[in-house]
Amino acid sequence: MSAPVGAPPIEAAEATAESVVSPERLDRSSVAAFDAFLGDPSEPGAVISTDRSIELDEASAFPRAEISAVDAWGLQRAYVPEEHGGCLGDVFVPMTMIRRLAGRDVTAAVAHGKTFLGAVGAWIAGGPIAAEMAAIVVTGDPVSWGLTEQGRGSDLSNTATVAALGADIRVSGVKWPINNATRGRAMTVLARTSDQPGPRSLSLVLVDKQRVDAGSLSYRPKVATHGIRGADISGLEFRSAVVEGDHLVGAPGHGLEIVLKSLQLTRPLTTALSLGAADHAIAIATGFASNRRLFGRTLADLPTARATLGTAIADSLLAESVMYAGARGAHRTTEEMSLVSALVKFLVPDTVDLMFRDLTPFVGARSQLLGIAGVGAFQKAARDNRVVGIFDGNSVVNLNMVINEFPSIAREADAVAAEAVVADFGFGEADGWVDTTRLRLVTKRGSRLLRSLPALVDLLGERPAAASARRIALELDRLVAAAGLAPRESAPSAESFDLAERIALCFGAACAIATELASPQHASAPSEVRLTAILDRLAVRLGLAPSTAAAASAAALAELALEEAGRSRSVTMLDGWADAA
Amino acid sequence: MTILDGPAETRSPRAAAEPDDLDELFGDPRHPGPFDYASIVADDDARRLSSTAESLLDEWHAAAEFVPASLGGRWVSTEDLVRRWRPIFRRDPALGLGYGLTTLMASLNVWVAGDEAQRREVAVRLLRGERIAVGFHELDHGNDLLANEFAAEPDDDGGWLLTGVKQVINNVDRAESVLVMARTSPEPGARSHSLLLWHKDAATRPLVDTSRRVLTAGMRGCRIGVAEFRGLPVPGTAVVGATGTAAQTALTAFQVSRAVIPALAVATVDATLDLAVRYGGERSLYGGAVLDLPHARALLAGAMADLWLADALSAVVVRALHLAPAECMVLTAASKYLVPQLLQSAMQDLSVLFGSTFYARVAPYGIVEKFVRDLAVVPIGHAGSTACLLTILPNLPAWVRRSRRTTETDPALFRLGEPLDELDLARLTLGAGSSDPLGAALVDPAVRDGLCPLATESVDRLAVELDRLRAEIAEVPPALLGADAPPATFALAHRLALLLAGGAWAGVCAEAPSGSLPDDEVVQAAVLARLEARLSGRIGPLDVGTVDHLVDIAGRLVDHDARFTISEPATSSPAPDEEGDTR
Amino acid sequence: MTTDAPTIESWLMGRVVAYGKVDAGTFDAATPLADLGLDSVYALTLCGDIEDEFDLDVDPTIVWDHPTIGELAEGISERLAAA
Ligand SMILES: Cc1cc2nc3c(=O)[nH]c(=O)nc-3n(CC(O)[C@H](O)[C@H](O)COP(=O)(O)OP(=O)(O)OC[C@H]3O[C@@H](n4cnc5c(N)ncnc54)[C@H](O)[C@@H]3O)c2cc1C
Ligand SMILES: Cc1cc2nc3c(=O)[nH]c(=O)nc-3n(C[C@H](O)[C@H](O)[C@H](O)COP(=O)(O)OP(=O)(O)OC[C@H]3O[C@@H](n4cnc5c(N)ncnc54)[C@H](O)[C@@H]3O)c2cc1C
């Protein structure tokens, strides 16, 4: 089967690709331009309209017109480092843009953003293959990321696809399920290049379909999925496909190492999808709370409803801080990303999944319906969102990475200067692309940010937010001690997973505090409301306080959000980031 | 659907006759057949219910389950009704809802408040295979039913004219009758609405438009729609119960459906557990199988514990309809609140276990994705979680008084499967009743003596917690028990639901036949440990010994094609290992 | 501190025995670490131990590139010499 991604049955207002004007350079100031380009999703004529997204999803149809419009705008330039002719410097710029895209339609964001994942290995490998990759990416042609094989899941060392290295490379095997496997122009394929056991037997090969005999490729049909129903999740079979000998990405035998390093950058990036879904859900829930009348008042006026809404917003703000920390970490503590990326990729989807579970009964019947009363976006975002915790390393695998780092986390280390950590989070910091040679497979002393939690708490002084923060910092002490004692196991115990989960929650507290302290609004009244709600909520999730203990701060946050909504704004930890550079 | 023609009398089965087992009629859904998982997934994708299954249910006279035996149907014990209907929920919850549950909800109102003629008429129609839709809700007012605007105006002939819109209503287009809740007085309050039953064959259709379908994310196959009434005349005899009694009737009738629906939903998680064990044993990873991984094993064990608690609470509450009807307002609300939550939690854990095999819908596990979506509807439809807590709140002070004076339990409540007499709907009340039959199980020595030592310690702690909860509730001013109650008050109702579940579990364990799952000490303690974790706020993993024991049980159940549920008599008992005790 | 390969080799042997997966005397410096039951998790532990012992910054890839104790000792020795 050759083209499983059928034409969408619904005619779109085909984007006027030629007339698109986009900034020449993509930096943080371009986020607003991208946002404006995408338009108001409630308008039928917008590049991405919610109604059409729901229709496409219902028909399991690929958002073709939407993606070509985004291509025409040139978002893909933000995936290519400056040295290779693109605009990629600060990784938070493409993350924020993908968040905006996902805030309208996660399917479109998954379809477009996947190229970043497919390409990043080449930036790490460097050399001519990076130039080759850059040339493909900047045109807007999709590159897919071919790691997984049917029946083998997370166990990459078990890869069965073979690449025979000689004057040319002959690839044989099947990659499935792979995002954009069918519509993609190229795929970065993890393949076995040696019969020797061990991690040095795998290499990465860039298969550019335009340079391979089409007869040596065949496709596995589109897979039906829970969410992102329109996405091209399919498979690609290589039957002794001949690829030029210089199309290895990195040295032979370095495939797994490059994959593991790539994941350290892609995992934080994919959390932008969760944030987009969360933005969408929070907007829906906030609107519902202010407009719905029940028992003679608005839902927002019912104390428990208000607390429920505020809790969900606190979760989304936590996720935002953690995503930001992931980006800052990539630039400032690159050598710690093996741990930081796992913490981030566990905590963000886990938090946003939880937020959706809490908001579903809150939104009630409307969380299920489509085709009436203008609803339908919630049920789509809820299903779409869950993909983030499953692909590119599922939540369990990420927790396992954290467990593997327990000895590093527990190792003695010098005290951290909290001011330096806050400086790393500075909104005004403009970084060039990550020095990927600093990426390592394991950290020496865990995460500086995590270790700085007590010092960050001290910086809060007597602010109201400090109360929960102190309890969380004390808890971290206990957890780190327990991590040091945990047995080393290749299949860790459920207790170790629980420990890793709690450490991740403490890490979340550090992310939120550092982000707040770095914010230009730091210590303002709204900022206090935000931070207190996040930390109170974390204390509840850690089991340090009953849920009722976080209700007051959650209600205050809901109030802030409702006020902001009145001014058509949403609550964020990142106010001022866009203009801080 | 096919409406069975011919006189109902000749087709309706004899009242007490035990019908065939649906499991046998439907066949094993994992193997190719007309109603297998593959076809269920395909039908779900196409947003339709299985026509094969609907015909089978027609032939099986499924609706006879909802007709009291005294009116010619098969409904005697509600527990039997649940047991007989569960095979549907093991395969397709949407079929359960779309084929019959709304008909059950509608007819309950008639059994509760209808006059003799109405009851006979509805019985005959149901036995003929007809459906009734429940047109209660309006999207603008949701659970605030008393704010509903749909109106019935008296006409000149002693009849009524129905005007307004009902959204979103299951089967409203294909049902032969619709029971609507309509405003019959402009006054605010609980006496201004009435129930009216419209038989479509008796009235001119152009005055009602039911053609608009509304789509849903879960229960995709259900035919949910909107009904727009434009002055439809119905006769005076259409009013069910006295005018102005809609709220009272519905609150009584829905106690039964609030008890039955969670008990049925348990079966869907049961089916998912079975699939999870097969998947976990089959899927290889890191040189072993998924179920060799301690984390995966803990997920499975936790889901089993949640299922057992859900099963025990929902089963005991179903029995309470017969045995403690006066207390059922609170009990059924607790069940409809907590059981879907427990089931969701189990499904969440299992979906993590399935990972991409849940998200990418691939055979033979494609059904799991549908189960996750379908179950997500259960806490929302037919009295959402918040609505259930709002039912409990005003009853809290009375519950404290009842609870303090109840020290003995009725063992019959916990003897799952023991025969029950026909339900007497007139004994259901709208208050807290006169006792606390489930809380008492935490303090009754008769229950305590029936438990294994490990479980006793847990139950003693729960008894202390029960005491603390009573004291805290006693402090709450009545003004804080309404819709504007603060989160702290809602949290009290949440804890109460958990403690009632603990009581149900303790009672079931104490009365468990020897050799059954709830008779197993580790099982008893595992469920209580998980419950205590829920009360404490953070749910950690069960300890390794417990997990191993539970996973062993799971393996045996699947090997023997047995069910995970505890409320149904085991067809083939999960015989303990030949070597004997595996603890 | 010693930087010669044989000393490092016997230190490594000691570590491997300490992990408790194999008994002393049942393996030699040429046995692949993977055959000693040292999977990727132990590779991480070993890296940490090497760092602490030799104050040397190593990534688990050192074990990938030097899959026996003998080779690993050589690898460490070379890096120490270069440091
Ligand atoms: C699949 C499906 C099938 C259905 N079939 C039928 C049918 O056949 N017949 C029928 O009549 N109806 C049917 N319904 C409608 C139905 O039962 C709705 O759920 C009902 O209209 C309630 O509306 P709502 O969920 O918007 O809840 P609302 O009452 O609008 O409440 C919304 C949310 O607000 C919050 N809330 C409410 N009160 C408070 C409070 N005091 N404090 C704090 N929070 C509060 C809760 O979280 C609640 O869930 C169906 C619904 C679905 C999804
Ligand atoms: C929509 C979608 C898009 C995808 N796109 C791509 C793509 O573009 N490119 C690509 O290469 N792959 C892709 N994948 C595949 C995906 O990345 C892998 O399937 C996934 O990372 C592996 O997880 P799994 O759920 O298959 O679980 P498996 O690895 O098979 O594990 C099964 C279960 O075992 C348990 N488990 C696994 N590991 C551990 C552990 N270490 N400790 C404890 N328990 C564990 C978990 O419960 C897990 O769910 C996609 C998948 C989906 C669903």
mmCIF file of C-alpha atoms and ligand atoms in Angstrom, chain A residues 288 292 294-295 299 302-306 308 360-366 368-369, chain B residues 97 102 133-144 167-171 216 218-219 224 377 380-387 390 482-485 490, ligand 1:
data_model
loop_
_atom_site.group_PDB
_atom_site.id
_atom_site.type_symbol
_atom_site.label_atom_id
_atom_site.label_comp_id
_atom_site.label_asym_id
_atom_site.label_seq_id
_atom_site.Cartn_x
_atom_site.Cartn_y
_atom_site.Cartn_z
ATOM 1 C CA PHE A 288 -17.180 27.164 30.964
ATOM 2 C CA ARG A 292 -22.223 28.281 32.979
ATOM 3 C CA LEU A 294 -26.008 26.518 37.918
ATOM 4 C CA PHE A 295 -28.091 26.811 41.057
ATOM 5 C CA LEU A 299 -20.019 27.775 38.136
ATOM 6 C CA LEU A 302 -19.302 27.837 43.489
ATOM 7 C CA PRO A 303 -16.351 27.441 45.876
ATOM 8 C CA THR A 304 -15.570 23.842 45.025
ATOM 9 C CA ALA A 305 -15.798 24.409 41.309
ATOM 10 C CA ARG A 306 -13.461 27.347 41.662
ATOM 11 C CA THR A 308 -11.123 22.515 40.925
ATOM 12 C CA THR A 360 -13.142 15.965 32.489
ATOM 13 C CA PRO A 361 -15.854 15.663 35.135
ATOM 14 C CA PHE A 362 -15.648 19.411 35.668
ATOM 15 C CA VAL A 363 -16.491 20.145 32.061
ATOM 16 C CA GLY A 364 -19.083 17.376 32.403
ATOM 17 C CA ALA A 365 -21.156 16.297 29.429
ATOM 18 C CA ARG A 366 -19.303 18.773 27.225
ATOM 19 C CA GLN A 368 -17.631 14.035 25.743
ATOM 20 C CA LEU A 369 -19.744 15.725 23.146
ATOM 21 C CA LEU B 97 -26.154 1.895 27.437
ATOM 22 C CA THR B 102 -31.825 4.252 29.265
ATOM 23 C CA ALA B 133 -35.744 7.343 26.058
ATOM 24 C CA VAL B 134 -35.162 9.519 29.135
ATOM 25 C CA GLY B 135 -35.591 13.154 28.230
ATOM 26 C CA PHE B 136 -34.579 14.769 31.478
ATOM 27 C CA HIS B 137 -31.596 16.964 30.817
ATOM 28 C CA GLU B 138 -31.156 20.257 29.083
ATOM 29 C CA LEU B 139 -27.613 21.159 28.251
ATOM 30 C CA ASP B 140 -27.997 24.689 29.573
ATOM 31 C CA HIS B 141 -28.958 23.465 33.011
ATOM 32 C CA GLY B 142 -27.163 20.170 33.404
ATOM 33 C CA ASN B 143 -27.539 18.647 36.811
ATOM 34 C CA ASP B 144 -29.508 21.647 38.019
ATOM 35 C CA GLN B 167 -30.353 17.580 25.032
ATOM 36 C CA VAL B 168 -28.515 15.208 24.948
ATOM 37 C CA ILE B 169 -30.773 12.205 24.923
ATOM 38 C CA ASN B 170 -29.861 8.624 24.230
ATOM 39 C CA ASN B 171 -32.052 6.775 21.707
ATOM 40 C CA THR B 216 -19.656 11.510 21.683
ATOM 41 C CA GLY B 218 -16.928 7.570 24.467
ATOM 42 C CA MET B 219 -19.897 5.292 23.816
ATOM 43 C CA ILE B 224 -27.601 10.258 21.226
ATOM 44 C CA VAL B 377 -18.477 8.535 30.285
ATOM 45 C CA ILE B 380 -20.317 11.963 33.828
ATOM 46 C CA GLY B 381 -23.625 10.625 32.550
ATOM 47 C CA HIS B 382 -26.603 9.989 34.811
ATOM 48 C CA ALA B 383 -25.595 11.987 37.868
ATOM 49 C CA GLY B 384 -21.992 13.046 37.620
ATOM 50 C CA SER B 385 -19.524 12.673 40.465
ATOM 51 C CA THR B 386 -20.221 16.156 41.774
ATOM 52 C CA ALA B 387 -23.963 15.640 41.588
ATOM 53 C CA LEU B 390 -24.180 17.011 46.316
ATOM 54 C CA GLY B 482 -25.480 22.877 49.767
ATOM 55 C CA ALA B 483 -24.306 23.494 46.235
ATOM 56 C CA ASP B 484 -22.019 26.248 47.469
ATOM 57 C CA ALA B 485 -20.261 23.953 49.910
ATOM 58 C CA PHE B 490 -16.861 17.867 49.620
HETATM 59 C C1 LIG D 1 -23.028 9.954 26.722
HETATM 60 C C2 LIG D 1 -24.113 10.744 27.381
HETATM 61 C C3 LIG D 1 -25.423 10.290 27.327
HETATM 62 C C4 LIG D 1 -26.461 11.010 27.939
HETATM 63 N N1 LIG D 1 -27.726 10.550 27.849
HETATM 64 C C5 LIG D 1 -28.737 11.245 28.456
HETATM 65 C C6 LIG D 1 -30.073 10.794 28.373
HETATM 66 O O1 LIG D 1 -30.363 9.766 27.753
HETATM 67 N N2 LIG D 1 -31.031 11.524 28.961
HETATM 68 C C7 LIG D 1 -30.756 12.660 29.652
HETATM 69 O O2 LIG D 1 -31.671 13.256 30.165
HETATM 70 N N3 LIG D 1 -29.493 13.113 29.734
HETATM 71 C C8 LIG D 1 -28.473 12.438 29.150
HETATM 72 N N4 LIG D 1 -27.188 12.917 29.218
HETATM 73 C C9 LIG D 1 -26.975 14.218 29.813
HETATM 74 C C10 LIG D 1 -26.426 14.169 31.154
HETATM 75 O O3 LIG D 1 -26.665 13.211 31.969
HETATM 76 C C11 LIG D 1 -25.581 15.327 31.434
HETATM 77 O O4 LIG D 1 -24.415 14.879 31.956
HETATM 78 C C12 LIG D 1 -26.300 16.333 32.246
HETATM 79 O O5 LIG D 1 -26.889 17.234 31.340
HETATM 80 C C13 LIG D 1 -25.442 17.068 33.178
HETATM 81 O O6 LIG D 1 -24.822 18.123 32.511
HETATM 82 P P1 LIG D 1 -23.337 18.534 32.730
HETATM 83 O O7 LIG D 1 -22.480 17.344 32.673
HETATM 84 O O8 LIG D 1 -23.058 19.614 31.799
HETATM 85 O O9 LIG D 1 -23.299 18.942 34.226
HETATM 86 P P2 LIG D 1 -23.527 20.352 34.992
HETATM 87 O O10 LIG D 1 -24.616 20.137 35.887
HETATM 88 O O11 LIG D 1 -23.595 21.413 34.000
HETATM 89 O O12 LIG D 1 -22.242 20.437 35.755
HETATM 90 C C14 LIG D 1 -21.008 20.646 35.138
HETATM 91 C C15 LIG D 1 -19.974 20.446 36.165
HETATM 92 O O13 LIG D 1 -19.956 21.498 37.078
HETATM 93 C C16 LIG D 1 -19.478 21.077 38.308
HETATM 94 N N5 LIG D 1 -20.384 21.418 39.385
HETATM 95 C C17 LIG D 1 -21.707 21.416 39.363
HETATM 96 N N6 LIG D 1 -22.180 21.779 40.545
HETATM 97 C C18 LIG D 1 -21.148 22.015 41.341
HETATM 98 C C19 LIG D 1 -21.006 22.408 42.695
HETATM 99 N N7 LIG D 1 -22.021 22.661 43.475
HETATM 100 N N8 LIG D 1 -19.784 22.534 43.194
HETATM 101 C C20 LIG D 1 -18.734 22.277 42.432
HETATM 102 N N9 LIG D 1 -18.805 21.903 41.149
HETATM 103 C C21 LIG D 1 -19.998 21.778 40.611
HETATM 104 C C22 LIG D 1 -19.331 19.603 38.241
HETATM 105 O O14 LIG D 1 -18.005 19.238 38.080
HETATM 106 C C23 LIG D 1 -20.159 19.234 37.042
HETATM 107 O O15 LIG D 1 -19.765 18.063 36.438
HETATM 108 C C24 LIG D 1 -26.166 12.201 28.609
HETATM 109 C C25 LIG D 1 -24.831 12.654 28.672
HETATM 110 C C26 LIG D 1 -23.819 11.949 28.071
HETATM 111 C C27 LIG D 1 -22.411 12.453 28.139
#
